[in-house]
Amino acid sequence: MEKIPEWMTRPESYDPPKDRDRFIDKSILSFMGMLSKIKQQGRNSKDLLWVSPFFKLVFTLFYIVLICISGHFTFVYIMFALIVVILATLPADYIKSVLKGALVAALFTYLILIPSAATGNRYSITMIPVKVFSCISAVNILSLTTRWDHLIASLKRFFVPNLFIFIFDIMIKYVVLLGEFALQMLYALKLRSVGKNRSKYGSIGGVGGMLFVKSNAMSHEMFNAMECRGFDGTYHITNHFTFTVYDALGLLLNGGILWLFLYFQKLA
Amino acid sequence: MHIPDNYLSPATCAVMAAAMVPVWAVAIKKVHKELPKEKLPELGIFAALSFLMMMFNVPLPGGTTGHAVGGTLAAIVLGPWAACLSTTIALLVQALLFGDGGILSFGANCFNMAFVLPFVGYYIYKFIKERTKSKTGTVVSEFVGSYFGINVAALCAAIEFGIQPYIAHTAAGVPKYCPYTLSVSIPAMCIPHLAVAGFVEALFTVLILAFVRKVDPDLVEEKPQKKTKGIWGLLLGLIALTPIGLLASGTAWGEWGAEELQGITGYTPQGISHGFEWKALLPDYSVSGIPEVAGYIISAILGVAILLIFFKLLGGRTKKDSGSSNSQNSTSAAQS
């Protein structure tokens, strides 16, 4: 029997020098966060909150406009309460996602308004963080409870050109495909980054550059596939518009909110 | 640089959105005209690419990181109009689906990041590149274009923030939206962009283009085009805007004179009171005997002219370099 070479039996202790490669971890986290958000909403087979996507989009824009214009504390707090009540009807993981984004933005706003409050401006620090929280929560609720393809289709009713909707639609699909590709490259970079990486800029340029080359290849493949299926350069969007009893109830509720807004505007 | 809702007044948001409508209309028209129909699907994929580019973290000295917008990169690769469309859609997805950047402030965000950034970055890049034919010139043009693109966009965002206290306040004069005036908003936005974000954007653009040029040069090779004239309009516009500086009542952060420093800190450091004082040709950008606004404009014209001379000299030198290397090549070819 062959003897094991002496160099193989020798204990080896390789202690790679430490390096600051947080850019890889942070890039991985950004991509993972984005992909998990897309996949989370992709799991829903139907929309939550009953109201149809078009009206959900209209109501969200309506809330944001009213909150932004209003200068009365009471109205802003009523809207804050309404959005928190809607949030409370959602599953726990949805609530967590909504709160994460909204609280960070509200806290950041609060911090940057401290110097202004120190000089006696109490209005901004009490109003703007609450408004920021309410608006971001409203958008996050819309995005989490509505299938994005339904949301994109409902843009058609806002007279958004077909070319925009076409790009929007392709974009969402390719964000996932290219995002997963970028994530794999970042994992590979992380695994190969042992010890000191002396060409960090080369690494990030390589990952970004490969993503560009890949996107170009994908776009050629996509065009070929579309041409095979008879794509002639024009893109038509079919309009499925439904009006449910929940939409009617929503309109009624929002009529009341508009009345409240006008009432408090007179007092402001 | 993504402005959330409630930082800008609805009136500002409406004006910015209205300003973007003709830009989008022209962009759609140009893209339809310039891009063949079979290339339309590429726009969606490039919009996805623009979106993903904003997610990369670029390493900075000291172990920290920063993220780029990639607007100039998109403009160099796709052309500024297609970059405008793809960045607009990337911003819409961020605002509507990811809650990043406001819905009402979408027009303002598009103005800054989908219009000002790619166009300023692209035309500066083009202006320098056309005058410096060497490889170094290309890298310099990409770097300078990206750096100035993001900084001019940040300045626009700062102006949008800074005008809020003047145009939207309560009956008691309390600002209803961003409470900080131009004298605070401009340094607060511009200093971090000039010091860090501009370099991140520039590095990101240069690194990616260098990689792509190495592995697949055809993807970033530009067709020969007419020399850019639009830059003159941009320069004239920027020169006309320079008197905005007069709105800022204070001195720029860190540019205090000995007397101002005495007022701020209560004493004048010895090194400053006995230090060297530079007598500028045009102190405080003013020219004696003429109004302050005219003085600002003359200083801006002079500054631009000096920079033009610098780039022309750089261009002339690099042309001579490439000319002499070409003649050397032809001589060696003839010898062989």
XYZ file of C-alpha atoms in Angstrom:
604
model
C 0.000 0.000 0.000
C 1.264 3.455 -0.960
C 2.252 5.679 1.939
C 0.588 9.059 2.361
C 3.111 11.770 1.405
C 4.600 13.532 4.358
C 3.385 16.987 3.227
C -0.196 15.747 3.369
C 0.031 14.699 6.986
C 1.457 18.021 8.124
C -1.182 20.201 9.853
C -1.775 23.416 8.018
C -3.216 26.544 9.448
C -4.090 29.059 6.783
C -5.377 32.269 8.218
C -6.345 34.536 5.317
C -5.797 38.243 5.922
C -9.013 40.068 6.730
C -10.524 42.258 4.052
C -13.362 44.744 3.973
C -15.595 43.342 1.292
C -18.894 44.687 2.559
C -19.767 45.879 -0.932
C -20.385 42.225 -1.950
C -22.584 41.505 1.096
C -24.518 44.739 0.662
C -25.033 44.158 -3.066
C -26.203 40.571 -2.335
C -28.646 41.880 0.280
C -30.039 44.547 -2.097
C -30.598 41.981 -4.849
C -32.063 39.390 -2.462
C -34.410 41.953 -0.902
C -35.651 43.035 -4.311
C -36.094 39.484 -5.616
C -37.855 38.290 -2.455
C -40.295 41.192 -2.724
C -41.126 40.312 -6.325
C -41.467 36.623 -5.491
C -43.580 37.338 -2.407
C -46.147 39.191 -4.462
C -45.884 36.610 -7.252
C -47.170 33.952 -4.808
C -50.592 35.643 -4.664
C -52.963 34.000 -7.068
C -55.464 36.831 -6.557
C -55.498 40.350 -5.207
C -56.126 41.104 -1.547
C -58.447 43.815 -0.201
C -61.266 43.023 -2.737
C -61.221 46.410 -4.493
C -60.253 46.098 -8.200
C -56.648 47.045 -9.153
C -57.689 50.149 -11.086
C -59.655 51.575 -8.144
C -56.950 50.548 -5.705
C -54.477 52.608 -7.735
C -56.942 55.538 -7.961
C -57.670 55.454 -4.213
C -53.957 55.294 -3.347
C -53.204 58.316 -5.539
C -56.252 60.081 -4.033
C -55.006 59.454 -0.459
C -51.496 60.633 -1.324
C -52.751 63.851 -2.953
C -55.062 64.651 -0.008
C -52.400 63.898 2.609
C -49.857 65.998 0.721
C -52.160 69.010 0.268
C -53.776 68.994 3.710
C -52.428 71.422 6.266
C -54.704 70.336 9.129
C -53.342 68.023 11.836
C -56.662 66.290 12.469
C -57.216 65.318 8.839
C -53.649 64.024 8.488
C -54.096 61.920 11.667
C -57.485 60.596 10.415
C -55.774 59.459 7.198
C -52.901 57.973 9.216
C -55.464 56.039 11.304
C -57.315 54.847 8.179
C -54.102 53.536 6.603
C -53.086 51.811 9.870
C -56.575 50.177 10.021
C -56.201 48.905 6.420
C -52.716 47.660 7.340
C -54.127 45.802 10.365
C -56.348 43.677 8.065
C -53.297 42.255 6.248
C -51.306 39.109 7.149
C -48.363 39.566 9.546
C -45.578 39.182 6.934
C -47.210 41.877 4.798
C -47.456 44.206 7.801
C -43.753 43.632 8.473
C -42.823 44.524 4.878
C -44.959 47.681 4.880
C -43.724 48.892 8.260
C -40.065 48.276 7.439
C -40.043 50.736 4.541
C -42.427 53.300 6.036
C -40.830 53.482 9.489
C -37.293 53.886 8.120
C -38.413 56.755 5.850
C -40.428 58.442 8.639
C -37.523 58.143 11.096
C -35.070 59.556 8.552
C -37.446 62.475 7.897
C -37.802 63.073 11.635
C -34.016 63.163 12.070
C -33.406 65.645 9.277
C -36.167 67.904 10.637
C -34.661 68.106 14.154
C -32.491 71.172 13.322
C -35.572 72.937 11.945
C -37.576 72.063 15.089
C -34.706 73.359 17.239
C -35.159 76.764 15.635
C -38.863 76.782 16.621
C -40.577 75.129 13.609
C -42.819 72.578 15.374
C -45.199 72.294 12.390
C -42.791 70.416 10.096
C -41.598 67.858 12.645
C -45.127 66.924 13.738
C -46.676 66.837 10.255
C -44.106 65.702 7.688
C -42.947 62.384 9.282
C -46.606 61.314 9.750
C -47.389 62.283 6.154
C -44.301 60.422 4.866
C -45.239 57.310 6.883
C -48.848 57.385 5.609
C -47.923 57.877 1.943
C -45.220 55.193 1.886
C -47.506 52.750 3.745
C -50.302 53.434 1.212
C -47.989 52.696 -1.747
C -46.550 49.588 -0.079
C -50.050 48.281 0.702
C -51.028 48.814 -2.947
C -47.901 47.058 -4.209
C -48.196 44.092 -1.813
C -51.912 43.431 -2.185
C -52.168 43.740 -5.965
C -50.699 41.499 -8.626
C -48.251 43.648 -10.558
C -49.492 42.489 -13.954
C -52.973 43.717 -12.960
C -51.493 47.003 -11.761
C -49.561 47.482 -15.010
C -52.686 46.711 -17.065
C -54.681 49.267 -15.064
C -52.186 51.980 -16.121
C -53.805 51.780 -19.548
C -56.866 53.572 -18.142
C -54.601 56.499 -17.161
C -53.811 57.061 -20.878
C -50.269 55.753 -20.406
C -48.903 54.994 -23.948
C -48.712 51.342 -24.996
C -44.936 51.608 -25.477
C -44.530 52.534 -21.777
C -46.705 49.636 -20.634
C -44.848 47.276 -22.968
C -41.448 48.321 -21.566
C -42.831 48.174 -18.005
C -44.129 44.635 -18.532
C -40.894 43.298 -20.022
C -38.887 45.125 -17.397
C -40.496 43.365 -14.417
C -39.848 39.948 -15.963
C -36.242 40.747 -16.808
C -35.536 42.331 -13.424
C -36.072 38.830 -11.997
C -34.051 37.015 -14.690
C -31.141 39.457 -14.686
C -31.365 39.927 -10.912
C -30.948 36.183 -10.354
C -28.026 36.145 -12.778
C -26.376 39.053 -10.927
C -26.979 37.322 -7.609
C -25.243 34.152 -8.842
C -22.236 36.215 -9.982
C -22.110 37.965 -6.605
C -22.236 34.580 -4.780
C -19.373 33.376 -6.996
C -17.409 36.532 -6.206
C -18.068 36.090 -2.484
C -16.909 32.450 -2.562
C -13.745 33.286 -4.471
C -12.876 36.308 -2.348
C -10.477 34.626 0.063
C -8.006 36.900 1.784
C -7.330 40.330 0.361
C -9.018 41.227 -2.903
C -6.719 43.789 -4.459
C -8.948 44.506 -7.432
C -12.306 45.249 -5.843
C -13.135 47.771 -8.550
C -12.305 45.257 -11.247
C -14.619 42.750 -9.527
C -17.628 45.057 -9.345
C -16.968 46.322 -12.876
C -16.836 42.713 -14.045
C -20.149 41.774 -12.430
C -21.899 44.916 -13.738
C -20.270 44.547 -17.171
C -21.258 40.873 -17.459
C -24.796 41.832 -16.543
C -24.799 44.309 -19.405
C -23.409 41.751 -21.874
C -25.972 39.188 -20.666
C -28.853 41.669 -20.979
C -27.832 42.352 -24.553
C -27.765 38.628 -25.366
C -31.143 38.148 -23.657
C -32.714 40.975 -25.635
C -31.628 39.344 -28.934
C -33.018 35.997 -27.786
C -36.259 37.659 -26.746
C -36.685 39.468 -30.041
C -36.106 36.239 -31.964
C -38.689 34.455 -29.815
C -41.169 37.313 -30.305
C -40.599 37.388 -34.051
C -41.244 33.639 -34.224
C -44.580 34.299 -32.547
C -45.539 36.989 -35.074
C -44.469 40.223 -33.289
C -44.701 43.067 -35.829
C -43.522 45.964 -33.629
C -46.915 46.995 -32.278
C -48.158 46.119 -28.827
C -51.843 46.055 -27.949
C -53.222 45.949 -24.440
C -56.617 44.455 -23.900
C -58.705 46.267 -21.366
C -60.567 44.166 -18.840
C -62.487 46.588 -16.693
C -64.760 45.308 -13.955
C -66.769 47.249 -11.401
C -67.617 45.346 -8.228
C -69.721 46.117 -5.177
C -66.466 46.624 -3.238
C -65.441 49.338 -5.706
C -68.780 51.059 -5.094
C -68.263 50.846 -1.311
C -64.735 52.204 -1.757
C -66.042 55.140 -3.797
C -68.602 55.863 -1.072
C -65.930 55.781 1.659
C -63.645 58.026 -0.377
C -66.504 60.461 -0.996
C -66.714 60.768 2.823
C -62.939 61.292 3.019
C -63.166 64.064 0.418
C -65.910 65.748 2.468
C -63.713 65.523 5.590
C -60.764 66.974 3.679
C -62.809 69.945 2.451
C -64.224 70.478 5.957
C -60.778 70.584 7.583
C -59.331 72.716 4.770
C -61.863 75.394 5.700
C -60.668 75.209 9.337
C -56.958 75.222 8.446
C -31.637 61.340 -4.558
C -35.106 59.774 -4.679
C -37.354 62.536 -3.315
C -40.251 61.081 -1.268
C -43.736 62.607 -1.174
C -44.369 65.540 1.186
C -40.911 67.085 0.778
C -42.050 69.106 -2.254
C -45.292 71.071 -2.558
C -47.968 69.681 -4.908
C -47.477 72.820 -7.058
C -43.751 72.016 -7.534
C -44.612 68.370 -8.264
C -47.185 69.476 -10.867
C -44.713 71.847 -12.555
C -41.993 69.194 -12.666
C -44.394 66.574 -14.062
C -45.629 69.101 -16.645
C -42.014 69.820 -17.611
C -41.422 66.091 -18.125
C -44.470 65.502 -20.381
C -42.877 67.046 -23.530
C -39.584 65.292 -22.679
C -41.342 61.905 -22.550
C -43.260 62.700 -25.741
C -40.054 63.578 -27.608
C -38.287 60.536 -26.094
C -41.010 58.172 -27.361
C -40.930 59.824 -30.792
C -37.123 59.733 -30.998
C -36.924 56.136 -29.794
C -39.569 55.065 -32.339
C -37.614 56.880 -35.048
C -34.095 55.908 -34.055
C -34.657 52.364 -32.795
C -35.868 49.884 -35.399
C -39.118 48.150 -34.391
C -37.361 44.864 -33.830
C -35.217 46.527 -31.169
C -38.172 47.690 -29.066
C -38.029 44.680 -26.682
C -34.483 45.789 -25.804
C -35.880 48.878 -24.099
C -37.640 46.770 -21.465
C -34.498 44.772 -20.814
C -32.410 47.928 -20.562
C -34.993 49.413 -18.176
C -34.456 46.300 -16.029
C -30.709 46.840 -16.335
C -31.067 50.520 -15.272
C -33.080 49.362 -12.272
C -30.526 46.705 -11.298
C -27.567 49.067 -11.748
C -28.971 51.152 -8.876
C -28.685 48.113 -6.582
C -24.915 47.642 -6.856
C -22.808 48.832 -3.964
C -19.458 50.235 -5.007
C -16.541 49.875 -2.526
C -15.190 53.151 -1.153
C -11.930 53.809 0.730
C -12.204 52.860 4.414
C -14.480 49.862 3.818
C -17.689 51.835 3.282
C -19.857 51.555 0.192
C -22.065 53.774 -1.944
C -24.565 53.070 -4.683
C -24.693 54.540 -8.167
C -27.613 55.700 -10.327
C -26.034 54.690 -13.652
C -27.822 57.424 -15.640
C -24.792 58.514 -17.672
C -23.819 54.883 -18.238
C -27.297 54.188 -19.678
C -27.054 57.319 -21.843
C -23.615 56.348 -23.215
C -24.790 52.826 -24.018
C -28.345 53.512 -25.237
C -28.295 57.189 -26.238
C -29.818 59.872 -23.989
C -33.453 59.566 -25.175
C -33.659 55.806 -24.725
C -31.850 56.217 -21.371
C -34.471 58.803 -20.372
C -37.283 56.331 -21.123
C -35.658 53.354 -19.443
C -34.685 55.357 -16.319
C -38.233 56.797 -16.155
C -39.662 53.291 -16.083
C -37.079 52.124 -13.559
C -38.113 55.079 -11.350
C -41.824 54.312 -11.842
C -41.270 50.728 -10.730
C -39.320 51.957 -7.715
C -42.025 54.468 -6.768
C -45.107 52.356 -7.448
C -43.950 48.881 -6.520
C -41.049 49.368 -4.123
C -42.130 52.568 -2.334
C -38.761 54.176 -3.136
C -39.333 57.806 -4.197
C -42.693 59.513 -4.100
C -45.690 59.162 -6.377
C -46.443 62.896 -6.541
C -42.737 63.706 -6.717
C -42.303 61.188 -9.554
C -42.121 64.055 -12.091
C -39.407 65.803 -10.061
C -37.432 62.566 -9.638
C -37.693 61.904 -13.375
C -36.605 65.463 -14.138
C -33.487 65.047 -11.984
C -32.524 61.450 -12.657
C -34.082 60.555 -16.031
C -33.607 63.897 -17.794
C -30.929 66.146 -16.248
C -28.552 63.349 -15.202
C -28.347 61.364 -18.479
C -28.424 64.434 -20.724
C -25.827 66.493 -18.831
C -23.641 63.408 -18.330
C -23.961 62.308 -21.952
C -23.269 65.698 -23.562
C -20.286 66.419 -21.327
C -18.978 62.919 -22.141
C -19.525 63.527 -25.860
C -18.008 67.007 -25.779
C -14.781 65.804 -24.174
C -14.596 62.547 -26.149
C -14.854 64.332 -29.488
C -11.929 66.540 -28.542
C -9.670 63.843 -27.084
C -9.246 60.870 -29.394
C -7.013 58.784 -27.121
C -8.087 55.921 -24.816
C -7.295 58.083 -21.786
C -9.519 60.781 -23.268
C -12.417 58.317 -23.493
C -11.975 57.286 -19.851
C -11.674 60.947 -18.772
C -14.832 61.819 -20.743
C -16.795 58.978 -19.110
C -15.529 59.909 -15.667
C -16.129 63.665 -15.996
C -19.523 63.168 -17.706
C -20.822 60.827 -14.970
C -19.387 62.990 -12.188
C -20.988 66.179 -13.463
C -24.212 64.432 -14.533
C -25.015 63.275 -10.999
C -23.831 66.537 -9.438
C -25.990 68.741 -11.667
C -28.936 66.411 -10.917
C -28.225 66.765 -7.172
C -28.088 70.556 -7.591
C -31.516 70.473 -9.297
C -32.918 68.395 -6.397
C -31.355 70.881 -3.935
C -32.970 73.829 -5.734
C -36.339 72.028 -5.708
C -35.983 71.483 -1.928
C -34.618 74.947 -1.257
C -37.413 76.914 -2.962
C -40.146 75.220 -0.883
C -40.034 77.654 2.093
C -40.499 80.574 -0.357
C -43.428 79.124 -2.295
C -45.369 76.974 0.210
C -45.971 78.189 3.747
C -48.843 78.647 6.181
C -50.511 81.999 6.888
C -48.051 82.406 9.786
C -45.113 81.953 7.385
C -44.192 78.423 8.597
C -42.930 76.247 5.673
C -45.427 73.480 4.825
C -42.973 71.175 3.060
C -39.143 71.096 3.106
C -38.321 73.784 5.705
C -34.738 74.404 4.589
C -33.856 77.249 2.226
C -31.341 77.167 -0.628
C -28.497 78.202 1.702
C -28.973 74.900 3.593
C -30.337 72.583 0.889
C -27.607 73.279 -1.689
C -24.621 72.449 0.587
C -26.552 69.553 2.190
C -27.191 67.941 -1.192
C -24.132 69.045 -3.133
C -21.308 68.405 -0.639
C -21.983 64.629 -0.288
C -22.465 64.324 -4.044
C -19.317 66.305 -4.874
C -17.289 64.423 -2.264
C -18.618 60.849 -2.541
C -21.639 60.046 -4.759
C -20.128 61.738 -7.838
C -17.013 59.583 -7.601
C -19.089 56.418 -7.038
C -21.144 57.173 -10.157
C -18.040 58.013 -12.189
C -16.127 54.905 -11.044
C -19.096 52.663 -11.748
C -19.497 54.027 -15.288
C -15.793 53.801 -16.138
C -15.374 50.277 -14.689
C -18.368 48.782 -16.468
C -17.551 50.381 -19.801
C -13.901 49.290 -19.490
C -15.021 45.693 -18.873
C -17.528 45.649 -21.737
C -14.996 47.246 -24.087
C -12.573 44.453 -23.212
C -14.951 41.485 -23.612
C -17.281 42.712 -26.374
C -16.170 46.059 -27.860
C -18.942 46.068 -30.495
C -21.552 46.615 -27.772
C -20.221 50.048 -26.788
C -18.719 51.145 -30.095
C -20.332 54.355 -31.299
C -21.179 55.110 -34.907
C -19.440 58.249 -36.204
C -21.742 61.180 -35.524
C -21.807 64.908 -36.090
C -19.961 66.964 -33.501
C -22.257 67.972 -30.679
C -23.677 71.474 -30.759
C -26.266 70.996 -27.994
C -23.573 71.447 -25.359
C -23.415 75.142 -26.220
C -27.108 75.537 -25.363
C -26.526 73.671 -22.100
C -23.501 75.806 -21.232
C -25.390 79.026 -22.024
C -28.311 77.839 -19.863
C -25.981 77.032 -16.962
C -24.201 80.388 -17.341
C -27.578 82.191 -17.257
C -28.449 80.276 -14.066
C -25.282 81.227 -12.171
C -26.843 84.324 -10.496
C -28.963 81.806 -8.484
C -25.872 81.790 -6.264
C -26.869 85.275 -5.128
C -29.966 83.792 -3.440
C -27.736 81.980 -0.963
C -27.097 84.513 1.782
C -24.239 82.686 3.576
C -20.755 81.744 2.484
C -20.255 78.199 1.174
C -19.376 75.740 3.945
C -15.650 75.783 4.622
C -15.023 78.869 2.455
C -15.197 81.420 5.279
C -12.878 84.398 5.372
C -10.990 85.325 8.559
C -13.717 87.792 9.639
C -16.558 85.305 9.092
C -14.629 82.648 10.997
C -14.246 85.102 13.884
C -18.042 85.588 13.846
C -18.773 81.826 13.787
C -16.229 80.477 16.253
C -15.479 83.565 18.364
C -11.770 83.569 17.483
C -9.525 83.469 14.428
C -7.017 80.592 14.310
C -3.452 81.914 14.213
C -2.654 80.139 10.950
C -5.495 81.961 9.242
C -4.931 85.435 10.696
C -1.223 85.351 9.748
C -1.642 83.097 6.754
C -1.329 83.663 3.056
C -4.272 85.485 1.488
C -4.952 85.019 -2.197
C -6.190 88.099 -4.025
C -8.468 86.646 -6.673
C -8.868 88.271 -10.074
C -12.633 88.478 -9.572
C -13.190 88.393 -5.771
C -16.563 86.785 -4.826
C -17.289 86.419 -8.568
C -17.981 90.179 -8.727
C -16.559 92.747 -11.122
C -16.283 96.251 -9.733
C -18.407 98.912 -11.394
C -21.097 96.607 -12.787
C -24.186 94.970 -11.176
C -23.614 91.768 -9.167
C -25.715 89.583 -11.525
C -23.659 90.701 -14.539
C -20.480 90.042 -12.529
C -21.640 86.455 -11.862
C -22.380 85.874 -15.546
C -19.009 87.318 -16.650
C -17.224 85.086 -14.092
C -19.125 82.049 -15.424
C -18.247 82.888 -19.054
C -14.596 83.341 -18.076
C -14.612 80.028 -16.159
C -16.126 78.157 -19.118
C -13.665 79.767 -21.546
C -10.687 78.737 -19.370
C -11.982 75.162 -19.203
C -12.500 75.121 -22.987
C -8.922 76.265 -23.514
C -7.734 73.512 -21.161
C -9.680 70.776 -22.978
C -8.658 72.083 -26.414
C -5.003 72.007 -25.351
C -5.490 68.477 -23.952
C -7.242 67.447 -27.189
C -4.475 68.962 -29.328
C -1.817 67.143 -27.336
C -3.521 63.756 -27.534
C -4.224 64.229 -31.267
C -0.506 64.960 -31.757
C 0.305 61.813 -29.707
C -1.952 59.611 -31.806
C -0.720 61.329 -34.982
C 2.923 60.669 -34.121
C 2.183 57.044 -33.133
C 0.296 56.576 -36.445
C 3.241 57.946 -38.399
C 5.598 55.670 -36.410
C 3.365 52.685 -37.242
C 3.326 53.571 -40.938
C 7.118 54.006 -40.937
C 7.631 50.612 -39.296
C 5.141 49.060 -41.730
C 7.048 50.569 -44.636
C 10.357 49.278 -43.213
C 8.988 45.758 -42.827
